[in-house]
XYZ file of C-alpha atoms in Angstrom:
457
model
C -77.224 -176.884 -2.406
C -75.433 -173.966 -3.991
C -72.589 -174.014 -0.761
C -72.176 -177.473 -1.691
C -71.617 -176.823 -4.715
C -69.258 -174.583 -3.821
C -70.279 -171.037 -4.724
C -68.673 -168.426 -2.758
C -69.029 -164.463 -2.394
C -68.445 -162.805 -5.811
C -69.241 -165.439 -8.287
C -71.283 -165.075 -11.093
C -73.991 -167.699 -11.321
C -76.139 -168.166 -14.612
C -79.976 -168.814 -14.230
C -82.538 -170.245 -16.931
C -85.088 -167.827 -16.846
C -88.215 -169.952 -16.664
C -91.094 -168.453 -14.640
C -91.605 -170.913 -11.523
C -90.996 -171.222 -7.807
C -87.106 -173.245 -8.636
C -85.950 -170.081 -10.671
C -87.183 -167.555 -7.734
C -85.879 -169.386 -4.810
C -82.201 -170.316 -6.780
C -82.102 -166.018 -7.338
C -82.764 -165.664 -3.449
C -80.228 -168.354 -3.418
C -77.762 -167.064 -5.049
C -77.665 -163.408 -3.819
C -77.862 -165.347 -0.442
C -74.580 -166.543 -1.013
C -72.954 -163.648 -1.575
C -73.076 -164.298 -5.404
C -74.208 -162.317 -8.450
C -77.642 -164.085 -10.494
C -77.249 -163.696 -14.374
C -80.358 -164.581 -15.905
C -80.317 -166.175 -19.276
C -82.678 -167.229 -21.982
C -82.627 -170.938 -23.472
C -84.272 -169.581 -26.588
C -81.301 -166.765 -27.420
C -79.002 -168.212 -29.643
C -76.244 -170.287 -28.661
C -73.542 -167.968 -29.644
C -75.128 -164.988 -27.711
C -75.610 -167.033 -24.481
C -71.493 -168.590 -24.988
C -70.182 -165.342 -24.973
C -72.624 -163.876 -21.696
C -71.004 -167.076 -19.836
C -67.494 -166.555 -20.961
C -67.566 -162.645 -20.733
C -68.559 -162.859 -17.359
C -66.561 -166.308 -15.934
C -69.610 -168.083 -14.762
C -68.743 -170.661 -13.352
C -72.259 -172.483 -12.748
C -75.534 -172.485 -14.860
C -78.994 -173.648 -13.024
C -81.749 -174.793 -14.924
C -84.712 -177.243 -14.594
C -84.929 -180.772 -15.570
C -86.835 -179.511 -18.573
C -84.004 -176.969 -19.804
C -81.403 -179.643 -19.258
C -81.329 -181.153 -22.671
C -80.086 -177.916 -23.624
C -76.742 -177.440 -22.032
C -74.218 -178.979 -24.797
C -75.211 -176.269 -26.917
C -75.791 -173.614 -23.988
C -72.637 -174.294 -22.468
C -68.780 -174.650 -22.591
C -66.925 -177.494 -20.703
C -65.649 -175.010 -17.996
C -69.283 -174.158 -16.667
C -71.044 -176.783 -14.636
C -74.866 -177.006 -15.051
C -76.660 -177.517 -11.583
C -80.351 -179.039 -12.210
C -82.965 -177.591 -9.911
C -85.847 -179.725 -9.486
C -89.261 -179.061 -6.885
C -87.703 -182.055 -4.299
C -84.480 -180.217 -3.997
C -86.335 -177.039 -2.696
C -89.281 -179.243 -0.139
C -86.328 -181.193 0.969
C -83.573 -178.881 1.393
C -81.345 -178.515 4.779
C -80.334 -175.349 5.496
C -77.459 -174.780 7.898
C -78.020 -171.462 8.835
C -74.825 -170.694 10.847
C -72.699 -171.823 8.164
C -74.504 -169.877 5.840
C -74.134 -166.558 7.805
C -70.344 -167.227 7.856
C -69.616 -167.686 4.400
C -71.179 -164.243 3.209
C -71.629 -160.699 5.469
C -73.533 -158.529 3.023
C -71.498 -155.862 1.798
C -73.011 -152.559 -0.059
C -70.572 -152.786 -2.667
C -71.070 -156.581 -3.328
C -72.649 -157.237 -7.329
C -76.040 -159.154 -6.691
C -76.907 -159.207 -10.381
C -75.530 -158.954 -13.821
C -78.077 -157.867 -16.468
C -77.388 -158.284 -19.990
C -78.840 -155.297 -22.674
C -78.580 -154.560 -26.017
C -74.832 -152.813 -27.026
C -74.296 -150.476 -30.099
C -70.907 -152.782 -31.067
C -72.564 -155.596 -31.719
C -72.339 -157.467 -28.461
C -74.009 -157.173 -25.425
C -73.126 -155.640 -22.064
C -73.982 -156.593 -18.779
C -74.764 -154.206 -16.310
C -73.810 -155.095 -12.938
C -75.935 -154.315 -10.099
C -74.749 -154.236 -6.241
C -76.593 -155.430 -3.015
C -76.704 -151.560 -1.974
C -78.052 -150.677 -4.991
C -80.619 -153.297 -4.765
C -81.612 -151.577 -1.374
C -81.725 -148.226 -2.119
C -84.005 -148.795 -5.322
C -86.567 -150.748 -3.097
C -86.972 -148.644 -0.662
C -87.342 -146.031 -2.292
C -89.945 -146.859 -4.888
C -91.794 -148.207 -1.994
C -92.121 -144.462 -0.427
C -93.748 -143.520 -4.172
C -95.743 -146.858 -4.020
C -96.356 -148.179 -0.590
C -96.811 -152.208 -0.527
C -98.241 -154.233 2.297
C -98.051 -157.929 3.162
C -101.390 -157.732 1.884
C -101.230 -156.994 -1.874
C -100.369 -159.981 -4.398
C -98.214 -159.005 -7.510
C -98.148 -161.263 -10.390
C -94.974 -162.342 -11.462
C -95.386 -162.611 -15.485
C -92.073 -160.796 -17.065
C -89.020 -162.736 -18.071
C -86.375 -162.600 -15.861
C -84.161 -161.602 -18.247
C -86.312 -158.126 -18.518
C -84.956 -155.531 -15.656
C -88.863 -155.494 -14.926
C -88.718 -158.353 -13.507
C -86.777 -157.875 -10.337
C -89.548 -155.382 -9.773
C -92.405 -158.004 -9.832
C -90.005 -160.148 -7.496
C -87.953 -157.796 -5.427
C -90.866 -155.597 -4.375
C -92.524 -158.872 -3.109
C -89.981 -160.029 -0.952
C -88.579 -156.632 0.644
C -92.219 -156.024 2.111
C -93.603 -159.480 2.087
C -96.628 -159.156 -0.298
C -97.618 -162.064 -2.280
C -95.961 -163.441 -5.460
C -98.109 -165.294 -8.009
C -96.826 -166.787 -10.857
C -98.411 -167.227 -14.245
C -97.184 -169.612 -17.088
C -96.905 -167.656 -20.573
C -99.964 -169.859 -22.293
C -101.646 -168.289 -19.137
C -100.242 -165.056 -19.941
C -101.248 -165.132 -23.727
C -104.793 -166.280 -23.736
C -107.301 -165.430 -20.488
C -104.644 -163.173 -18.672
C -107.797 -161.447 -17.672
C -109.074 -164.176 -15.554
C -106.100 -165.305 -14.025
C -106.003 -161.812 -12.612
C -109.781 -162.282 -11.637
C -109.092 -165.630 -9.409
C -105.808 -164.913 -8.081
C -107.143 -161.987 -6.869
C -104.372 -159.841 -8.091
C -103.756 -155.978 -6.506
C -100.611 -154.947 -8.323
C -99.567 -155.407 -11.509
C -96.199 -154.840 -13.212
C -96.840 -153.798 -17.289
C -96.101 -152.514 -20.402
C -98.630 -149.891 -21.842
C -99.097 -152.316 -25.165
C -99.991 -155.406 -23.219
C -102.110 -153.344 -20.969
C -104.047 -152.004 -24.264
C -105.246 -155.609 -24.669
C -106.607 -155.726 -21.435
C -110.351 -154.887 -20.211
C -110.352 -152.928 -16.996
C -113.548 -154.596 -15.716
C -112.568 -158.156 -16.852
C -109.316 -157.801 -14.587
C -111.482 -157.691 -11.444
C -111.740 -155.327 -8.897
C -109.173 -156.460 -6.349
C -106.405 -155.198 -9.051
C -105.886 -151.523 -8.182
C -102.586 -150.267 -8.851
C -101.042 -150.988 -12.325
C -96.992 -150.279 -12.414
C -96.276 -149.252 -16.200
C -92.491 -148.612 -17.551
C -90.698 -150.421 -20.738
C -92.716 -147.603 -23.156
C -94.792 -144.642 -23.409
C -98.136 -144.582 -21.712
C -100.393 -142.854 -24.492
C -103.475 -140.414 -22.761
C -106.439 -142.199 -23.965
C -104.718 -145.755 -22.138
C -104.168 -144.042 -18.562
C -107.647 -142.243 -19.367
C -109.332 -145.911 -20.116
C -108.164 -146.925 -16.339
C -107.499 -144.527 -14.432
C -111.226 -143.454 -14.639
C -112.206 -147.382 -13.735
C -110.491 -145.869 -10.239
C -107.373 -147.667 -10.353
C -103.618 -145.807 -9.545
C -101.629 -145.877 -12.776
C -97.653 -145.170 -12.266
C -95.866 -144.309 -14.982
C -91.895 -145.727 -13.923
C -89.255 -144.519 -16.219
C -85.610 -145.730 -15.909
C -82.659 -147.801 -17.908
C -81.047 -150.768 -16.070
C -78.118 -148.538 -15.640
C -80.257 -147.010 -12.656
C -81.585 -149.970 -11.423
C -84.963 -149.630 -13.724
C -86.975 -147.135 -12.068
C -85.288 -143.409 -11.506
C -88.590 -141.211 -11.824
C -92.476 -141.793 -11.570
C -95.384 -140.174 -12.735
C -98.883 -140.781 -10.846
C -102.139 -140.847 -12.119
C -104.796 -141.836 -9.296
C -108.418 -142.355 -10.207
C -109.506 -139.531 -12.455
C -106.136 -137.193 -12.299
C -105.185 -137.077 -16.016
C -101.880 -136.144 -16.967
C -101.094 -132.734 -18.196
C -98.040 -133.653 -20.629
C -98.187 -137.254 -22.638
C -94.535 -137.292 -22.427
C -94.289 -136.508 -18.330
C -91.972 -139.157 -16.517
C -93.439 -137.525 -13.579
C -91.085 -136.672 -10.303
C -87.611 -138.479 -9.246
C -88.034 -140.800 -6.152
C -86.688 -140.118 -2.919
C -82.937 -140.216 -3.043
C -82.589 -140.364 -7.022
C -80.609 -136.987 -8.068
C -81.792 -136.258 -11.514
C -79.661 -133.329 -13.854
C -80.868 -132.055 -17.118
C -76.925 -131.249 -18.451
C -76.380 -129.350 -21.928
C -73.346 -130.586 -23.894
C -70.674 -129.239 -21.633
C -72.356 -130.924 -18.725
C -73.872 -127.634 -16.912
C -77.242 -127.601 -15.631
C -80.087 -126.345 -17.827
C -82.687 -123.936 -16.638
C -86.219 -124.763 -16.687
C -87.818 -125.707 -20.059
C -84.482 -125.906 -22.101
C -83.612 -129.631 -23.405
C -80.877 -131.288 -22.247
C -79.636 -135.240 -21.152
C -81.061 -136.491 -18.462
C -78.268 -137.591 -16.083
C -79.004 -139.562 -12.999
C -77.232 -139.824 -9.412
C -77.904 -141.828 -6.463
C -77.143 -144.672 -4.176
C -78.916 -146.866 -7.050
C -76.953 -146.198 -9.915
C -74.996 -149.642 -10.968
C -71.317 -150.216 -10.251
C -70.457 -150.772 -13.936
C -70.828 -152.737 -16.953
C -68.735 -155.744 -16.380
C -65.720 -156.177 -18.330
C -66.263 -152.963 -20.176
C -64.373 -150.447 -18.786
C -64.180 -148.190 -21.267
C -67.848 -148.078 -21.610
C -68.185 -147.501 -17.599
C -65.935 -144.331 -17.995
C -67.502 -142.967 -20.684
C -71.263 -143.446 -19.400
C -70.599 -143.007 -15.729
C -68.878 -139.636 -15.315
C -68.152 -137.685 -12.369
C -70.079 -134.391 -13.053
C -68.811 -131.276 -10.736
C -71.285 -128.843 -9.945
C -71.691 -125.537 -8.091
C -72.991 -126.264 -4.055
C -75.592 -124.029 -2.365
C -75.088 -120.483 -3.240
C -72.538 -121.195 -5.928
C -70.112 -121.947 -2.670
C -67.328 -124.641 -3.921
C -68.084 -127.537 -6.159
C -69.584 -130.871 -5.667
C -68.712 -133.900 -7.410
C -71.366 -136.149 -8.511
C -71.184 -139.977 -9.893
C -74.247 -139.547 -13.094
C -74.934 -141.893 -15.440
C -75.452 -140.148 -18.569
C -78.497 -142.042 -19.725
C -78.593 -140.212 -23.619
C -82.473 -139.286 -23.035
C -82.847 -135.618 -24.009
C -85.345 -134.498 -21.382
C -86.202 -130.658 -19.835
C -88.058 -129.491 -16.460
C -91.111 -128.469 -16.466
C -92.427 -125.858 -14.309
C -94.649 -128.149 -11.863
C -91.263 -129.878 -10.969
C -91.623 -133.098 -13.167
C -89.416 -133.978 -15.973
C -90.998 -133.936 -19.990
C -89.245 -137.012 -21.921
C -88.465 -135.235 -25.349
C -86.838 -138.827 -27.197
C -83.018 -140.390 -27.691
C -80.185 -138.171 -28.447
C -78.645 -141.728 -30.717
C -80.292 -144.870 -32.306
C -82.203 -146.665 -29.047
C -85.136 -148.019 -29.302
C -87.413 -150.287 -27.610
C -89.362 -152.951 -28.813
C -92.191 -154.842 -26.382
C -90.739 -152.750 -23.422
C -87.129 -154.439 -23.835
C -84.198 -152.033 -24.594
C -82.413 -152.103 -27.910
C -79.368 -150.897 -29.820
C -79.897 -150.083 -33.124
C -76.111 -150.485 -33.713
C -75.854 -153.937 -32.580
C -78.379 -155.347 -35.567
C -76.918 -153.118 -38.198
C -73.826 -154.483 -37.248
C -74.608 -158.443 -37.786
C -76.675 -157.462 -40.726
C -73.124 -156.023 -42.233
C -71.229 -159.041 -41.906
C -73.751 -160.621 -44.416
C -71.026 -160.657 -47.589
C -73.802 -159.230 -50.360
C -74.712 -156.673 -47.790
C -72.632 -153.078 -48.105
C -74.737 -150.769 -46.580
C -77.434 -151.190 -43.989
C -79.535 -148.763 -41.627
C -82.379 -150.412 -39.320
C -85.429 -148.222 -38.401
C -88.525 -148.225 -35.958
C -92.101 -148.873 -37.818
C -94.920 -147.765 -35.503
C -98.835 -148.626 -36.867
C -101.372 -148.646 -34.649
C -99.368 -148.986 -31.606
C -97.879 -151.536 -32.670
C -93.655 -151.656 -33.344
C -91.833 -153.043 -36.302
C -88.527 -153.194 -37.381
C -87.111 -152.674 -40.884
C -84.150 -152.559 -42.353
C -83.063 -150.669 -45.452
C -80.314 -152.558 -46.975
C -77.778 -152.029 -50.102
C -76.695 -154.658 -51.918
C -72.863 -155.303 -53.491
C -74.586 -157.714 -56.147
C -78.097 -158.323 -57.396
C -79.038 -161.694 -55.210
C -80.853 -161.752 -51.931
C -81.824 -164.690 -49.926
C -83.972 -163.233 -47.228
C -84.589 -166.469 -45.555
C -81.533 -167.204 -45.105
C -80.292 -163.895 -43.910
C -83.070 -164.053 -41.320
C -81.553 -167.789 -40.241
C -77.809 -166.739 -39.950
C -78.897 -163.701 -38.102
C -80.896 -165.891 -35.431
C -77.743 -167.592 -34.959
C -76.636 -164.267 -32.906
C -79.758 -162.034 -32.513
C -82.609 -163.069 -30.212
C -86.238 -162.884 -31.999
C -87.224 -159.473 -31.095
C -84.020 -157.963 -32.501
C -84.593 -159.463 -36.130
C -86.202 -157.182 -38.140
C -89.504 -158.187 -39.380
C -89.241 -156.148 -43.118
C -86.349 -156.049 -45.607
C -86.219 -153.213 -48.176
C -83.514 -153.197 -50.812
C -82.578 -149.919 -52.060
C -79.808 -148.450 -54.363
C -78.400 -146.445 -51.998
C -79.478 -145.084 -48.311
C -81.280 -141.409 -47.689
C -78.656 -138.937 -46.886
C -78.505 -135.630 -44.844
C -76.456 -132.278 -45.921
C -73.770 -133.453 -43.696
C -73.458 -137.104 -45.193
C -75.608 -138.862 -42.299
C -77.994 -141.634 -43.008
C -81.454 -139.526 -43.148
C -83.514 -142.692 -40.798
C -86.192 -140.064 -41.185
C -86.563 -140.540 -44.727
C -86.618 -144.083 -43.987
């Protein structure tokens, strides 16, 4: 279908990230080819989705029948929308000669573009290569084996990095992919688990907080957590039920996971703030500001090396340069230097003495919010271009475990029309990134030095 539509090695190819067998098998598809899968979300706003298409010349968008009705406003005129229905995958002929001599598998060749959250105000895709792709899955397989045997539920977006975990791990060592609808996901998660017999289970730590270990049934026994911090008395809560928790840490800059932290039936961990070990064939440096290594227990950034790393964020190179740098370092016995491609990752991190790394917070204004990566930047920005607005700073609320954000605003005159900032701003912003609380103040919380005070906030 795709070849006769004529996609060919090195084209970028947009997928509607609904959660069913269609949007798995075009990905396989896709990569098949030779291509590069972008996932995208119908419910972003139409300007944010535009510019992901044009910034990255897709030239083809698939979606399902369903999703269809949404391409005039998805879409410009140069970018042909492909509908991928069930028939079209139970009746497909595959010409499997012709499809091994349109693409040889290169290392180098992108097999995804991820979109995140950039401090500008626009997003960035990352782009992530067919080696890459390898190297990350086998290696998180050596720090969690899989068999044909297991069944993971596929439940996260596709446009969350998490999600190539769920499907990726499946299909490199043939385990079992179950998908779950989100009214599934929402209400009586806890049984689907139960029935589909579930053994691994790819989560954030504030969804897993609304789960009940014994409800989930007791085929599930390893739960893969990443997106957010795993609080002590939440690993304590399962891990004692028996069940291997693994803490994953990593941006999509690294291909998701870099480190992992393991906490098998009743092993607690030692430090709340542990991203445990790096896998096999991750190089992780704790660098101080004039990128030399740190001895053990001072803070630093965490830099990351490795086969994994992505090529670059596409179209940006002056971003790539400045994020992936070439870091020299003394060899064995301070013989000669070695050169090093890192991606500074802005974490500020230290070792501990047992070998793992302690996670000590951002060195600039990222957050995350439901396990999805944000720039604080990018909001502040839109909120700017409101014309009554002349200052703005946007802050993290945590109660409870749960997150909020709130932005402090200043105003050039005395009206404010909150509705209808929060409607222009979902013109450009997806959901999560609109901030749930506006406070108008007479000015913003300053430091010594003139900087916005967000602590104050």
């Amino acid at each position: 279908m795709l070849l006769r539509s004529g996609v060919k090695q090195g084209d970028v190819i947009a997928i509607a990230a609904e959660k069913t067998a269609e949007t798995i098998a075009s990905l396989l598809s896709v990569v098949r080819c030779g291509a590069a899968y972008m996932p995208v979300d119908i419910s972003y706003p139409p300007d944010r989705l535009r510019f992901m298409l044009s910034d990255t010349n897709c030239r083809l968008l698939l979606c399902s029948p369903e999703q269809q009705e949404h391409k005039q406003t998805l879409v410009s005129s140069r970018v042909e929308v492909l509908v991928v229905k069930p028939e079209d995958l139970s009746h497909a002929e595959v010409n499997m000669e012709e499809a091994r001599r349109v693409h040889k598998a290169r290392p180098e060749d992108p097999a995804a573009i991820i979109f995140t959250s950039g401090s500008t105000g626009v997003p960035k895709g990352v782009e992530i290569s067919q080696g890459a792709l390898l190297a990350q899955n086998l290696a998180m397989n050596q720090s969690r084996p899989l068999s044909s045997s297991d069944r993971i539920v596929q439940q996260t977006m596709l446009t969350f990095d998490v999600a190539g975990n769920e499907i990726w791990s499946s299909f490199f060592f043939r385990s079992t992919l179950v998908i779950v609808d989100d009214a599934t996901r929402l209400l009586g998660f806890e049984n689907f688990l139960l029935r589909n017999a579930i053994s691994v289970l790819f989560i954030t730590p504030s969804h897993l907080a609304l789960l009940s270990p014994p409800a989930c049934g007791k085929s599930l026994k390893t739960l893969v957590l990443a997106g957010e911090a795993l609080p002590p008395s939440l690993s304590d809560r399962w891990a004692s039920q028996g069940r291997a928790l693994l803490n994953e840490y990593g941006p999509t800059e690294t291909n998701v996971v870099t480190s992992c932290k393991d906490y098998p039936c009743s092993k607690f961990p030692s430090s709340a703030t542990s991203i445990g070990r790096p896998l096999p064939g991750v190089v992780a440096l704790v660098l101080d500001r004039h990128m030399r290594l740190s001895p053990v227990g001072v803070p630093g950034e965490l830099c990351i090396g490795g086969d994994q790393l992505a090529s670059s964020y596409w179209n940006r190179p002056d971003l790539t340069s400045s994020k992936f740098a070439d870091c020299k370092l003394l060899g064995e016995g301070g013989a000669g230097q070695q050169s090093r491609r890192v991606y500074r990752t802005g974490d500020l991190c230290r070792w501990l003495p047992d070998g793992k790394i302690e996670y000590l917070g951002r060195m600039d204004n990222q957050i995350k919010i439901r396990g999805m990566r944000v720039e604080i930047g990018e909001i502040e920005s839109k909120i700017s271009e409101e014309e009554d607005v002349s200052q703005t700073a946007v802050v993290l609320l945590q109660d409870k475990g749960v997150s909020t954000l709130a932005a402090a605003v200043v105003l050039r005159g005395k009206t404010w029309e909150e509705e209808k900032v929060v409607e222009r701003l979902s013109a450009s912003l997806p959901q999560h990134m609109i901030p749930s609380l506006f406070v108008c103040l007479e000015a913003l919380p300053t430091t010594t030095s003139g900087k916005i005070d967000r602590k104050k906030l």
